[in-house]
């Protein structure tokens, strides 16, 4: 029987420990888990839609000492190997990382629970960016709408329930953020917040610079602030995903660089949804000291 588009979309997703992941990632799980991290690796870690592209561009700009041309060498999704990425016959994220000279800068959306164990053993540097759950949910909803490989998110009300249940790609926001927050003092971790990056980008970029062991002039720092601003990155073909075919990302439905703001959740959540979400948040995040800013 031929698969309908819907069924063929679903067939592309499997689970590991109850966490939905791309089927090709799950099929490649042994290679991913056996990945050999090195002590001088820097791993960019995020829950999806938390500012991954933004922090990647910042890290690359710092690494290239503010040289814009060098940052134009490739699209952002190809500059840092994405550890769990697999789309045969293309080389996997692990293959690309293995080919990369050290010191390597790598990327993952995996939770602490699923991270290849060698990252812990090698005491790598972790750069985590967290975004408040409500804006993350909104951004992920629009990404599900425009991403032609992900399952149909349904209506906003339907997606709201799916997100809360954690049955989205890479799993529960709550488990992800809790996990990385809890390990931050035991490993070399810089834990940043999307909202702080919006409020004071220069200060947060300075933190990244120090964490990377770099010392750049004030002028270079200012340039990085300007080049990584939302409006600049929205127009930059190396960061705005415009090179990805429409059959994968349909930006006429919703642009990848959509709004880049804090508090867009207020345009989506009903009063009842907000109350329900706050209650679930209290339960799921009970006992953690993490604090999110919900509006600027
Ligand atoms: S992905 O697909 O998981 O890699 O997406 P990710 O890059 O993590 O998140 C996409 C959201 O980040 C916003 N974005 C930015 N915000 C502020 N400043 C800059 N420079 C920036 N670059 C990307 C992007 O617009 C998505 O958020 P929403 O709320 O959907 O606009």
Short mmCIF file of C-alpha atoms in Angstrom, two decimals, residues 30-261:
data_model
loop_
_atom_site.label_atom_id
_atom_site.label_comp_id
_atom_site.label_asym_id
_atom_site.label_seq_id
_atom_site.Cartn_x
_atom_site.Cartn_y
_atom_site.Cartn_z
CA UNK A 30 24.66 3.38 18.20
CA UNK A 31 27.00 5.62 16.21
CA UNK A 32 25.69 8.71 18.04
CA UNK A 33 26.07 7.18 21.51
CA UNK A 34 29.57 5.93 20.68
CA UNK A 35 30.67 9.44 19.62
CA UNK A 36 34.11 10.31 21.01
CA UNK A 37 34.08 13.81 22.41
CA UNK A 38 37.42 15.52 23.07
CA UNK A 39 38.31 17.65 26.12
CA UNK A 40 38.64 20.80 24.01
CA UNK A 41 35.20 20.45 22.36
CA UNK A 42 32.66 23.19 22.91
CA UNK A 43 29.08 21.93 22.63
CA UNK A 44 26.24 24.34 21.92
CA UNK A 45 23.16 22.85 23.58
CA UNK A 46 19.58 24.05 23.22
CA UNK A 47 16.00 22.91 23.25
CA UNK A 48 14.65 23.62 19.71
CA UNK A 49 13.56 27.20 19.01
CA UNK A 50 15.51 28.65 21.93
CA UNK A 51 17.98 30.75 19.94
CA UNK A 52 20.28 28.04 18.53
CA UNK A 53 20.94 29.86 15.26
CA UNK A 54 21.53 33.10 17.11
CA UNK A 55 24.09 31.67 19.56
CA UNK A 56 25.77 29.73 16.72
CA UNK A 57 26.30 32.95 14.78
CA UNK A 58 27.60 34.71 17.90
CA UNK A 59 30.03 31.87 18.65
CA UNK A 60 31.24 31.78 15.05
CA UNK A 61 31.70 35.56 14.92
CA UNK A 62 33.79 35.36 18.12
CA UNK A 63 35.76 32.40 16.79
CA UNK A 64 36.48 34.30 13.54
CA UNK A 65 37.47 37.46 15.50
CA UNK A 66 34.54 39.39 14.02
CA UNK A 67 35.42 38.63 10.40
CA UNK A 68 32.06 38.76 8.59
CA UNK A 69 33.43 37.27 5.37
CA UNK A 70 34.72 34.18 7.17
CA UNK A 71 31.29 33.70 8.70
CA UNK A 72 29.84 33.73 5.18
CA UNK A 73 31.84 30.59 4.28
CA UNK A 74 28.79 28.34 4.71
CA UNK A 75 25.22 28.32 5.99
CA UNK A 76 24.95 28.32 9.77
CA UNK A 77 23.50 24.80 9.84
CA UNK A 78 26.68 23.49 8.20
CA UNK A 79 29.26 25.38 10.23
CA UNK A 80 28.90 23.38 13.46
CA UNK A 81 28.34 19.61 13.20
CA UNK A 82 24.92 18.66 14.60
CA UNK A 83 25.74 15.54 16.61
CA UNK A 84 22.44 13.65 16.26
CA UNK A 85 21.79 14.67 12.64
CA UNK A 86 21.38 11.84 10.15
CA UNK A 87 20.03 11.88 6.62
CA UNK A 88 21.64 9.06 4.63
CA UNK A 89 23.38 9.00 2.24
CA UNK A 90 24.69 12.40 3.38
CA UNK A 91 27.44 12.25 6.04
CA UNK A 92 25.93 12.21 9.53
CA UNK A 93 26.62 14.82 12.21
CA UNK A 94 29.01 12.36 13.85
CA UNK A 95 30.84 11.81 10.54
CA UNK A 96 31.22 15.58 10.09
CA UNK A 97 32.43 16.05 13.69
CA UNK A 98 34.98 13.25 13.23
CA UNK A 99 36.39 15.04 10.20
CA UNK A 100 36.62 18.41 11.93
CA UNK A 101 39.99 19.63 13.24
CA UNK A 102 40.16 20.56 16.94
CA UNK A 103 39.20 22.67 18.78
CA UNK A 104 35.70 21.73 17.60
CA UNK A 105 32.45 23.60 18.05
CA UNK A 106 29.51 21.21 17.93
CA UNK A 107 25.74 21.50 18.32
CA UNK A 108 23.00 19.38 19.87
CA UNK A 109 19.34 19.54 20.87
CA UNK A 110 19.69 16.38 22.99
CA UNK A 111 18.64 16.34 26.64
CA UNK A 112 21.23 15.43 29.30
CA UNK A 113 19.59 12.01 29.46
CA UNK A 114 20.38 11.24 25.80
CA UNK A 115 23.75 12.97 25.43
CA UNK A 116 26.58 10.64 24.28
CA UNK A 117 28.44 9.74 27.53
CA UNK A 118 31.90 10.79 26.28
CA UNK A 119 30.85 14.46 26.57
CA UNK A 120 30.61 14.02 30.36
CA UNK A 121 33.78 11.93 30.61
CA UNK A 122 35.81 14.42 28.56
CA UNK A 123 34.62 17.35 30.65
CA UNK A 124 33.78 19.40 27.53
CA UNK A 125 32.49 22.95 27.65
CA UNK A 126 28.71 23.26 27.39
CA UNK A 127 27.06 26.45 26.18
CA UNK A 128 23.35 26.18 26.94
CA UNK A 129 20.72 28.71 25.86
CA UNK A 130 17.29 28.50 27.48
CA UNK A 131 14.18 30.35 26.31
CA UNK A 132 10.98 30.76 28.31
CA UNK A 133 8.63 27.87 27.63
CA UNK A 134 5.71 29.94 26.34
CA UNK A 135 7.66 31.73 23.60
CA UNK A 136 9.43 28.50 22.81
CA UNK A 137 6.09 26.76 22.34
CA UNK A 138 4.83 29.50 20.03
CA UNK A 139 8.00 29.48 17.95
CA UNK A 140 7.95 25.67 17.74
CA UNK A 141 4.29 25.72 16.63
CA UNK A 142 5.04 28.00 13.70
CA UNK A 143 8.12 25.93 12.88
CA UNK A 144 5.97 22.77 12.80
CA UNK A 145 3.61 24.57 10.40
CA UNK A 146 6.30 25.57 7.95
CA UNK A 147 8.51 22.47 8.26
CA UNK A 148 7.28 20.09 5.58
CA UNK A 149 8.95 17.04 7.14
CA UNK A 150 7.48 17.39 10.63
CA UNK A 151 4.00 16.05 11.42
CA UNK A 152 1.09 18.49 11.05
CA UNK A 153 0.82 20.34 14.42
CA UNK A 154 -2.97 20.70 14.09
CA UNK A 155 -4.62 23.79 15.54
CA UNK A 156 -2.90 25.96 18.14
CA UNK A 157 -5.14 24.41 20.84
CA UNK A 158 -4.13 20.92 19.75
CA UNK A 159 -0.46 21.81 19.60
CA UNK A 160 -0.65 23.41 23.07
CA UNK A 161 -1.55 19.98 24.51
CA UNK A 162 1.08 18.15 22.42
CA UNK A 163 3.83 20.49 23.62
CA UNK A 164 2.82 20.13 27.27
CA UNK A 165 2.80 16.34 26.97
CA UNK A 166 6.36 16.48 25.58
CA UNK A 167 5.41 14.54 22.46
CA UNK A 168 7.30 16.92 20.23
CA UNK A 169 10.61 16.37 18.53
CA UNK A 170 13.44 16.21 21.13
CA UNK A 171 10.91 15.76 23.93
CA UNK A 172 9.72 17.77 26.88
CA UNK A 173 10.88 21.37 27.32
CA UNK A 174 10.59 20.88 31.10
CA UNK A 175 12.89 17.82 31.23
CA UNK A 176 15.37 19.42 28.85
CA UNK A 177 15.76 22.69 30.72
CA UNK A 178 15.72 21.03 34.17
CA UNK A 179 18.36 18.52 33.12
CA UNK A 180 20.81 21.07 31.79
CA UNK A 181 20.15 23.50 34.68
CA UNK A 182 20.89 20.77 37.21
CA UNK A 183 24.28 19.80 35.77
CA UNK A 184 25.55 23.37 35.22
CA UNK A 185 27.67 23.56 38.39
CA UNK A 186 29.23 20.13 37.94
CA UNK A 187 30.54 20.73 34.42
CA UNK A 188 32.11 23.65 32.57
CA UNK A 189 28.81 25.25 31.62
CA UNK A 190 27.78 28.70 30.50
CA UNK A 191 24.01 28.84 30.96
CA UNK A 192 22.42 31.75 29.08
CA UNK A 193 18.86 32.96 28.63
CA UNK A 194 17.39 34.14 25.31
CA UNK A 195 15.63 36.94 27.17
CA UNK A 196 18.94 38.25 28.64
CA UNK A 197 20.46 38.14 25.16
CA UNK A 198 17.59 40.31 23.91
CA UNK A 199 17.84 42.72 26.86
CA UNK A 200 21.59 43.19 26.86
CA UNK A 201 23.26 41.45 23.90
CA UNK A 202 26.65 43.03 24.51
CA UNK A 203 26.87 41.78 28.08
CA UNK A 204 25.84 38.23 27.09
CA UNK A 205 28.21 38.17 24.09
CA UNK A 206 31.01 39.23 26.44
CA UNK A 207 30.21 36.23 28.65
CA UNK A 208 30.44 33.92 25.62
CA UNK A 209 33.75 35.51 24.62
CA UNK A 210 35.23 34.93 28.09
CA UNK A 211 33.88 31.38 28.17
CA UNK A 212 35.59 30.70 24.84
CA UNK A 213 38.85 32.12 26.20
CA UNK A 214 38.87 34.98 23.67
CA UNK A 215 39.71 38.61 24.21
CA UNK A 216 38.37 40.86 21.46
CA UNK A 217 38.57 44.64 21.18
CA UNK A 218 35.59 46.78 22.07
CA UNK A 219 35.17 47.68 18.39
CA UNK A 220 34.97 44.00 17.35
CA UNK A 221 32.53 43.30 20.13
CA UNK A 222 30.28 46.14 18.92
CA UNK A 223 30.43 44.73 15.40
CA UNK A 224 29.37 41.28 16.64
CA UNK A 225 26.43 42.87 18.49
CA UNK A 226 25.30 44.56 15.27
CA UNK A 227 25.86 41.60 12.95
CA UNK A 228 23.95 39.18 15.18
CA UNK A 229 20.92 41.43 15.70
CA UNK A 230 17.66 39.83 14.55
CA UNK A 231 17.11 42.26 11.65
CA UNK A 232 20.62 41.57 10.29
CA UNK A 233 20.33 37.79 10.63
CA UNK A 234 16.87 37.83 9.03
CA UNK A 235 18.39 39.35 5.88
CA UNK A 236 21.51 37.17 5.90
CA UNK A 237 21.13 34.16 3.53
CA UNK A 238 23.75 32.30 5.57
CA UNK A 239 21.55 32.43 8.68
CA UNK A 240 17.92 32.81 7.50
CA UNK A 241 17.56 29.31 5.95
CA UNK A 242 16.57 30.82 2.57
CA UNK A 243 18.89 28.29 0.90
CA UNK A 244 16.80 25.37 2.22
CA UNK A 245 14.31 24.16 -0.43
CA UNK A 246 10.64 25.02 -0.01
CA UNK A 247 9.84 21.29 -0.01
CA UNK A 248 11.57 21.14 3.40
CA UNK A 249 10.98 24.59 4.91
CA UNK A 250 8.10 26.57 3.43
CA UNK A 251 8.87 30.12 4.51
CA UNK A 252 5.74 31.43 2.80
CA UNK A 253 3.81 29.73 5.64
CA UNK A 254 6.01 31.20 8.37
CA UNK A 255 9.55 32.59 8.06
CA UNK A 256 12.36 30.82 9.91
CA UNK A 257 13.39 34.22 11.30
CA UNK A 258 9.85 34.90 12.39
CA UNK A 259 9.67 37.62 15.09
CA UNK A 260 12.64 37.17 17.39
CA UNK A 261 10.91 38.79 20.36
#
